[in-house]
Amino acid sequence: MRGHPRRPIVATLSALAFTAALSAQTPPRPTPRQAMDRALTPLREATAALSLTDDERTRVQDVSDRGEAWAAELVEAEHHRDLRTAQARGRRIAWLARVLRARVESMRAQAQSAQALTATVALRGVVAERRAARDRASEALVAAERQDGVSTRALATPDVDAGAAVAADATAGGAAR
C-alpha cells in the first residue's frame, strides 16, 4: 500500500460498508407474481370471508378476472414508478372486493327469495286442496241433513226462459178449458 494514499481507500471501503449495510436492511424486491398476489389481497380476503360455493365462484369469475388484470396493471405501474396509476389500480381492486361481496349477497338473497316463492306456491296449492276438501265435506253435510239427499250444489241452475214457458202453458191451458 505504499503507492496508494490511505484516504481514498478508507473512503471507498466506508462507502462499500454503508452500501452493504443499507442493502441488508432493504427487503428484496418482490417478483411480479408476489406483487400481484399482494395487490389481490382484498379480493382474496372477500372470497375467503364469503365461503363461496363452486357455482358462486363460477358466477363471479369475471370479477376475479378483472381484478387480476388490474393487479397486473398495478405491478406494471409500480415497475415504471407511476405512483398515481398504481394507487388508482389499488383503489379499483378494493372496489372490486366490494362488488364481489354485493354480487354474492345479491345472488344469495335471490336464491332465498326463489325458495320462499316456491314454498308460497306449494302452500297455496295445499290451501286450495284443503278448501276443496272443506267444500266437499260441507256439501256432504248439507246432503246428509236434507231428507231427500239432494245437494243444493247438484241442482241445475234455474232457466229464466222456463218461467216464461210455464206461464204461457198456464194461460194456454186456462183458455182451453
PDB file of C-alpha atoms in Angstrom:
ATOM      1  CA  MET A   1       0.000   0.000   0.000  1.00  0.00           C
ATOM      2  CA  ARG A   2       2.911   2.272  -0.356  1.00  0.00           C
ATOM      3  CA  GLY A   3       1.840   3.752  -3.636  1.00  0.00           C
ATOM      4  CA  HIS A   4      -1.843   4.285  -2.720  1.00  0.00           C
ATOM      5  CA  PRO A   5      -2.960   7.039  -0.459  1.00  0.00           C
ATOM      6  CA  ARG A   6      -4.963   5.780   2.517  1.00  0.00           C
ATOM      7  CA  ARG A   7      -7.772   8.278   2.445  1.00  0.00           C
ATOM      8  CA  PRO A   8      -9.384   7.257  -0.856  1.00  0.00           C
ATOM      9  CA  ILE A   9      -9.181   3.590   0.112  1.00  0.00           C
ATOM     10  CA  VAL A  10     -10.728   4.234   3.530  1.00  0.00           C
ATOM     11  CA  ALA A  11     -13.454   6.361   1.977  1.00  0.00           C
ATOM     12  CA  THR A  12     -14.178   3.686  -0.631  1.00  0.00           C
ATOM     13  CA  LEU A  13     -14.285   0.952   1.991  1.00  0.00           C
ATOM     14  CA  SER A  14     -16.559   3.090   4.162  1.00  0.00           C
ATOM     15  CA  ALA A  15     -18.918   3.697   1.246  1.00  0.00           C
ATOM     16  CA  LEU A  16     -18.974  -0.008   0.400  1.00  0.00           C
ATOM     17  CA  ALA A  17     -19.702  -0.890   4.037  1.00  0.00           C
ATOM     18  CA  PHE A  18     -22.508   1.687   4.158  1.00  0.00           C
ATOM     19  CA  THR A  19     -23.999   0.373   0.887  1.00  0.00           C
ATOM     20  CA  ALA A  20     -23.784  -3.216   2.135  1.00  0.00           C
ATOM     21  CA  ALA A  21     -25.479  -2.279   5.400  1.00  0.00           C
ATOM     22  CA  LEU A  22     -28.182  -0.353   3.562  1.00  0.00           C
ATOM     23  CA  SER A  23     -28.854  -3.196   1.120  1.00  0.00           C
ATOM     24  CA  ALA A  24     -29.032  -5.658   4.015  1.00  0.00           C
ATOM     25  CA  GLN A  25     -31.768  -3.540   5.608  1.00  0.00           C
ATOM     26  CA  THR A  26     -33.840  -3.168   2.443  1.00  0.00           C
ATOM     27  CA  PRO A  27     -36.082  -6.105   1.737  1.00  0.00           C
ATOM     28  CA  PRO A  28     -35.637  -7.776  -1.632  1.00  0.00           C
ATOM     29  CA  ARG A  29     -37.905  -6.519  -4.355  1.00  0.00           C
ATOM     30  CA  PRO A  30     -40.915  -8.832  -4.829  1.00  0.00           C
ATOM     31  CA  THR A  31     -41.359 -10.791  -8.005  1.00  0.00           C
ATOM     32  CA  PRO A  32     -44.197  -9.690 -10.285  1.00  0.00           C
ATOM     33  CA  ARG A  33     -46.285 -12.662  -9.137  1.00  0.00           C
ATOM     34  CA  GLN A  34     -45.722 -11.784  -5.467  1.00  0.00           C
ATOM     35  CA  ALA A  35     -46.668  -8.173  -6.190  1.00  0.00           C
ATOM     36  CA  MET A  36     -49.855  -9.336  -7.948  1.00  0.00           C
ATOM     37  CA  ASP A  37     -50.730 -11.609  -5.013  1.00  0.00           C
ATOM     38  CA  ARG A  38     -50.233  -8.682  -2.644  1.00  0.00           C
ATOM     39  CA  ALA A  39     -52.449  -6.472  -4.832  1.00  0.00           C
ATOM     40  CA  LEU A  40     -55.174  -9.127  -4.965  1.00  0.00           C
ATOM     41  CA  THR A  41     -55.323  -9.475  -1.175  1.00  0.00           C
ATOM     42  CA  PRO A  42     -58.663  -7.581  -0.820  1.00  0.00           C
ATOM     43  CA  LEU A  43     -60.343  -9.894  -3.353  1.00  0.00           C
ATOM     44  CA  ARG A  44     -58.848 -12.985  -1.768  1.00  0.00           C
ATOM     45  CA  GLU A  45     -59.983 -11.882   1.709  1.00  0.00           C
ATOM     46  CA  ALA A  46     -63.504 -11.151   0.458  1.00  0.00           C
ATOM     47  CA  THR A  47     -63.678 -14.552  -1.230  1.00  0.00           C
ATOM     48  CA  ALA A  48     -62.486 -16.313   1.922  1.00  0.00           C
ATOM     49  CA  ALA A  49     -64.925 -14.376   4.122  1.00  0.00           C
ATOM     50  CA  LEU A  50     -67.880 -15.283   1.896  1.00  0.00           C
ATOM     51  CA  SER A  51     -67.052 -19.021   1.683  1.00  0.00           C
ATOM     52  CA  LEU A  52     -68.100 -19.182  -1.953  1.00  0.00           C
ATOM     53  CA  THR A  53     -69.595 -22.314  -3.430  1.00  0.00           C
ATOM     54  CA  ASP A  54     -68.365 -23.609  -6.783  1.00  0.00           C
ATOM     55  CA  ASP A  55     -71.442 -22.171  -8.519  1.00  0.00           C
ATOM     56  CA  GLU A  56     -70.884 -18.764  -6.935  1.00  0.00           C
ATOM     57  CA  ARG A  57     -67.206 -18.840  -7.889  1.00  0.00           C
ATOM     58  CA  THR A  58     -68.200 -19.519 -11.481  1.00  0.00           C
ATOM     59  CA  ARG A  59     -70.731 -16.699 -11.484  1.00  0.00           C
ATOM     60  CA  VAL A  60     -68.248 -14.109 -10.129  1.00  0.00           C
ATOM     61  CA  GLN A  61     -65.295 -15.248 -12.234  1.00  0.00           C
ATOM     62  CA  ASP A  62     -65.500 -12.052 -14.290  1.00  0.00           C
ATOM     63  CA  VAL A  63     -64.818 -10.006 -11.144  1.00  0.00           C
ATOM     64  CA  SER A  64     -61.767 -12.135 -10.343  1.00  0.00           C
ATOM     65  CA  ASP A  65     -60.524 -11.831 -13.923  1.00  0.00           C
ATOM     66  CA  ARG A  66     -60.935  -8.059 -13.832  1.00  0.00           C
ATOM     67  CA  GLY A  67     -59.057  -7.959 -10.518  1.00  0.00           C
ATOM     68  CA  GLU A  68     -56.150  -9.906 -11.971  1.00  0.00           C
ATOM     69  CA  ALA A  69     -55.980  -7.573 -14.962  1.00  0.00           C
ATOM     70  CA  TRP A  70     -55.908  -4.524 -12.706  1.00  0.00           C
ATOM     71  CA  ALA A  71     -53.313  -6.177 -10.450  1.00  0.00           C
ATOM     72  CA  ALA A  72     -51.104  -6.697 -13.500  1.00  0.00           C
ATOM     73  CA  GLU A  73     -51.548  -3.030 -14.420  1.00  0.00           C
ATOM     74  CA  LEU A  74     -50.693  -2.078 -10.818  1.00  0.00           C
ATOM     75  CA  VAL A  75     -47.476  -4.107 -10.914  1.00  0.00           C
ATOM     76  CA  GLU A  76     -46.525  -2.579 -14.243  1.00  0.00           C
ATOM     77  CA  ALA A  77     -47.217   0.918 -12.913  1.00  0.00           C
ATOM     78  CA  GLU A  78     -45.057   0.210  -9.849  1.00  0.00           C
ATOM     79  CA  HIS A  79     -42.303  -1.032 -12.126  1.00  0.00           C
ATOM     80  CA  HIS A  80     -42.438   2.218 -14.088  1.00  0.00           C
ATOM     81  CA  ARG A  81     -42.679   4.143 -10.809  1.00  0.00           C
ATOM     82  CA  ASP A  82     -46.071   5.568 -11.798  1.00  0.00           C
ATOM     83  CA  LEU A  83     -47.431   6.035  -8.289  1.00  0.00           C
ATOM     84  CA  ARG A  84     -50.719   7.663  -9.339  1.00  0.00           C
ATOM     85  CA  THR A  85     -51.718   4.766 -11.633  1.00  0.00           C
ATOM     86  CA  ALA A  86     -50.628   2.198  -9.062  1.00  0.00           C
ATOM     87  CA  GLN A  87     -52.777   3.818  -6.381  1.00  0.00           C
ATOM     88  CA  ALA A  88     -55.731   4.065  -8.757  1.00  0.00           C
ATOM     89  CA  ARG A  89     -55.475   0.356  -9.583  1.00  0.00           C
ATOM     90  CA  GLY A  90     -55.221  -0.454  -5.871  1.00  0.00           C
ATOM     91  CA  ARG A  91     -58.431   1.513  -5.205  1.00  0.00           C
ATOM     92  CA  ARG A  92     -60.152  -0.264  -8.090  1.00  0.00           C
ATOM     93  CA  ILE A  93     -59.184  -3.657  -6.718  1.00  0.00           C
ATOM     94  CA  ALA A  94     -60.577  -2.678  -3.292  1.00  0.00           C
ATOM     95  CA  TRP A  95     -63.732  -1.533  -5.105  1.00  0.00           C
ATOM     96  CA  LEU A  96     -63.916  -4.913  -6.845  1.00  0.00           C
ATOM     97  CA  ALA A  97     -63.852  -6.613  -3.446  1.00  0.00           C
ATOM     98  CA  ARG A  98     -66.978  -4.632  -2.506  1.00  0.00           C
ATOM     99  CA  VAL A  99     -68.571  -5.507  -5.853  1.00  0.00           C
ATOM    100  CA  LEU A 100     -67.809  -9.175  -5.229  1.00  0.00           C
ATOM    101  CA  ARG A 101     -69.438  -9.070  -1.779  1.00  0.00           C
ATOM    102  CA  ALA A 102     -72.501  -7.245  -3.113  1.00  0.00           C
ATOM    103  CA  ARG A 103     -72.944  -9.614  -6.039  1.00  0.00           C
ATOM    104  CA  VAL A 104     -72.641 -12.733  -3.888  1.00  0.00           C
ATOM    105  CA  GLU A 105     -75.027 -11.329  -1.277  1.00  0.00           C
ATOM    106  CA  SER A 106     -77.457 -10.458  -4.077  1.00  0.00           C
ATOM    107  CA  MET A 107     -77.235 -13.970  -5.549  1.00  0.00           C
ATOM    108  CA  ARG A 108     -77.837 -15.477  -2.120  1.00  0.00           C
ATOM    109  CA  ALA A 109     -80.814 -13.188  -1.496  1.00  0.00           C
ATOM    110  CA  GLN A 110     -82.270 -14.135  -4.876  1.00  0.00           C
ATOM    111  CA  ALA A 111     -81.872 -17.816  -4.039  1.00  0.00           C
ATOM    112  CA  GLN A 112     -83.652 -17.308  -0.719  1.00  0.00           C
ATOM    113  CA  SER A 113     -86.386 -15.359  -2.476  1.00  0.00           C
ATOM    114  CA  ALA A 114     -86.843 -18.140  -5.024  1.00  0.00           C
ATOM    115  CA  GLN A 115     -87.083 -20.690  -2.222  1.00  0.00           C
ATOM    116  CA  ALA A 116     -89.652 -18.556  -0.417  1.00  0.00           C
ATOM    117  CA  LEU A 117     -91.654 -18.172  -3.629  1.00  0.00           C
ATOM    118  CA  THR A 118     -91.573 -21.923  -4.233  1.00  0.00           C
ATOM    119  CA  ALA A 119     -92.724 -22.537  -0.664  1.00  0.00           C
ATOM    120  CA  THR A 120     -95.519 -19.972  -1.087  1.00  0.00           C
ATOM    121  CA  VAL A 121     -96.744 -21.595  -4.296  1.00  0.00           C
ATOM    122  CA  ALA A 122     -96.673 -25.014  -2.650  1.00  0.00           C
ATOM    123  CA  LEU A 123     -98.542 -23.643   0.368  1.00  0.00           C
ATOM    124  CA  ARG A 124    -101.186 -22.067  -1.861  1.00  0.00           C
ATOM    125  CA  GLY A 125    -101.674 -25.441  -3.515  1.00  0.00           C
ATOM    126  CA  VAL A 126    -102.158 -27.068  -0.100  1.00  0.00           C
ATOM    127  CA  VAL A 127    -104.615 -24.317   0.894  1.00  0.00           C
ATOM    128  CA  ALA A 128    -106.597 -24.835  -2.332  1.00  0.00           C
ATOM    129  CA  GLU A 129    -106.712 -28.595  -1.734  1.00  0.00           C
ATOM    130  CA  ARG A 130    -107.903 -28.093   1.842  1.00  0.00           C
ATOM    131  CA  ARG A 131    -110.567 -25.603   0.738  1.00  0.00           C
ATOM    132  CA  ALA A 132    -111.806 -28.102  -1.826  1.00  0.00           C
ATOM    133  CA  ALA A 133    -111.885 -30.803   0.851  1.00  0.00           C
ATOM    134  CA  ARG A 134    -113.764 -28.440   3.177  1.00  0.00           C
ATOM    135  CA  ASP A 135    -116.287 -27.643   0.427  1.00  0.00           C
ATOM    136  CA  ARG A 136    -116.809 -31.352  -0.269  1.00  0.00           C
ATOM    137  CA  ALA A 137    -117.299 -32.023   3.438  1.00  0.00           C
ATOM    138  CA  SER A 138    -119.739 -29.108   3.699  1.00  0.00           C
ATOM    139  CA  GLU A 139    -121.671 -30.424   0.710  1.00  0.00           C
ATOM    140  CA  ALA A 140    -121.794 -33.904   2.218  1.00  0.00           C
ATOM    141  CA  LEU A 141    -123.083 -32.426   5.499  1.00  0.00           C
ATOM    142  CA  VAL A 142    -125.818 -30.462   3.719  1.00  0.00           C
ATOM    143  CA  ALA A 143    -126.799 -33.571   1.755  1.00  0.00           C
ATOM    144  CA  ALA A 144    -126.944 -35.643   4.933  1.00  0.00           C
ATOM    145  CA  GLU A 145    -129.126 -33.061   6.702  1.00  0.00           C
ATOM    146  CA  ARG A 146    -131.620 -32.902   3.861  1.00  0.00           C
ATOM    147  CA  GLN A 147    -134.258 -35.573   3.790  1.00  0.00           C
ATOM    148  CA  ASP A 148    -134.206 -36.089   0.083  1.00  0.00           C
ATOM    149  CA  GLY A 149    -130.414 -36.208  -0.039  1.00  0.00           C
ATOM    150  CA  VAL A 150    -130.206 -33.773  -2.916  1.00  0.00           C
ATOM    151  CA  SER A 151    -127.360 -31.356  -2.711  1.00  0.00           C
ATOM    152  CA  THR A 152    -128.050 -27.732  -3.460  1.00  0.00           C
ATOM    153  CA  ARG A 153    -124.880 -27.699  -5.446  1.00  0.00           C
ATOM    154  CA  ALA A 154    -126.088 -30.588  -7.572  1.00  0.00           C
ATOM    155  CA  LEU A 155    -129.306 -28.801  -8.660  1.00  0.00           C
ATOM    156  CA  ALA A 156    -129.379 -27.380 -12.133  1.00  0.00           C
ATOM    157  CA  THR A 157    -129.276 -23.650 -12.479  1.00  0.00           C
ATOM    158  CA  PRO A 158    -132.726 -22.161 -12.906  1.00  0.00           C
ATOM    159  CA  ASP A 159    -133.652 -21.461 -16.509  1.00  0.00           C
ATOM    160  CA  VAL A 160    -135.025 -17.933 -16.908  1.00  0.00           C
ATOM    161  CA  ASP A 161    -136.874 -18.854 -20.120  1.00  0.00           C
ATOM    162  CA  ALA A 162    -138.521 -21.805 -18.377  1.00  0.00           C
ATOM    163  CA  GLY A 163    -140.535 -19.463 -16.131  1.00  0.00           C
ATOM    164  CA  ALA A 164    -141.997 -17.734 -19.189  1.00  0.00           C
ATOM    165  CA  ALA A 165    -142.781 -21.114 -20.818  1.00  0.00           C
ATOM    166  CA  VAL A 166    -144.669 -22.316 -17.670  1.00  0.00           C
ATOM    167  CA  ALA A 167    -146.678 -19.084 -17.584  1.00  0.00           C
ATOM    168  CA  ALA A 168    -147.527 -19.485 -21.284  1.00  0.00           C
ATOM    169  CA  ASP A 169    -148.609 -23.109 -20.699  1.00  0.00           C
ATOM    170  CA  ALA A 170    -150.800 -21.993 -17.798  1.00  0.00           C
ATOM    171  CA  THR A 171    -152.509 -19.374 -19.932  1.00  0.00           C
ATOM    172  CA  ALA A 172    -152.948 -21.767 -22.820  1.00  0.00           C
ATOM    173  CA  GLY A 173    -154.329 -24.422 -20.500  1.00  0.00           C
ATOM    174  CA  GLY A 174    -156.766 -21.960 -18.907  1.00  0.00           C
ATOM    175  CA  ALA A 175    -158.037 -20.829 -22.304  1.00  0.00           C
ATOM    176  CA  ALA A 176    -158.629 -24.404 -23.427  1.00  0.00           C
ATOM    177  CA  ARG A 177    -160.942 -25.119 -20.527  1.00  0.00           C
TER     178      ARG A 177
END
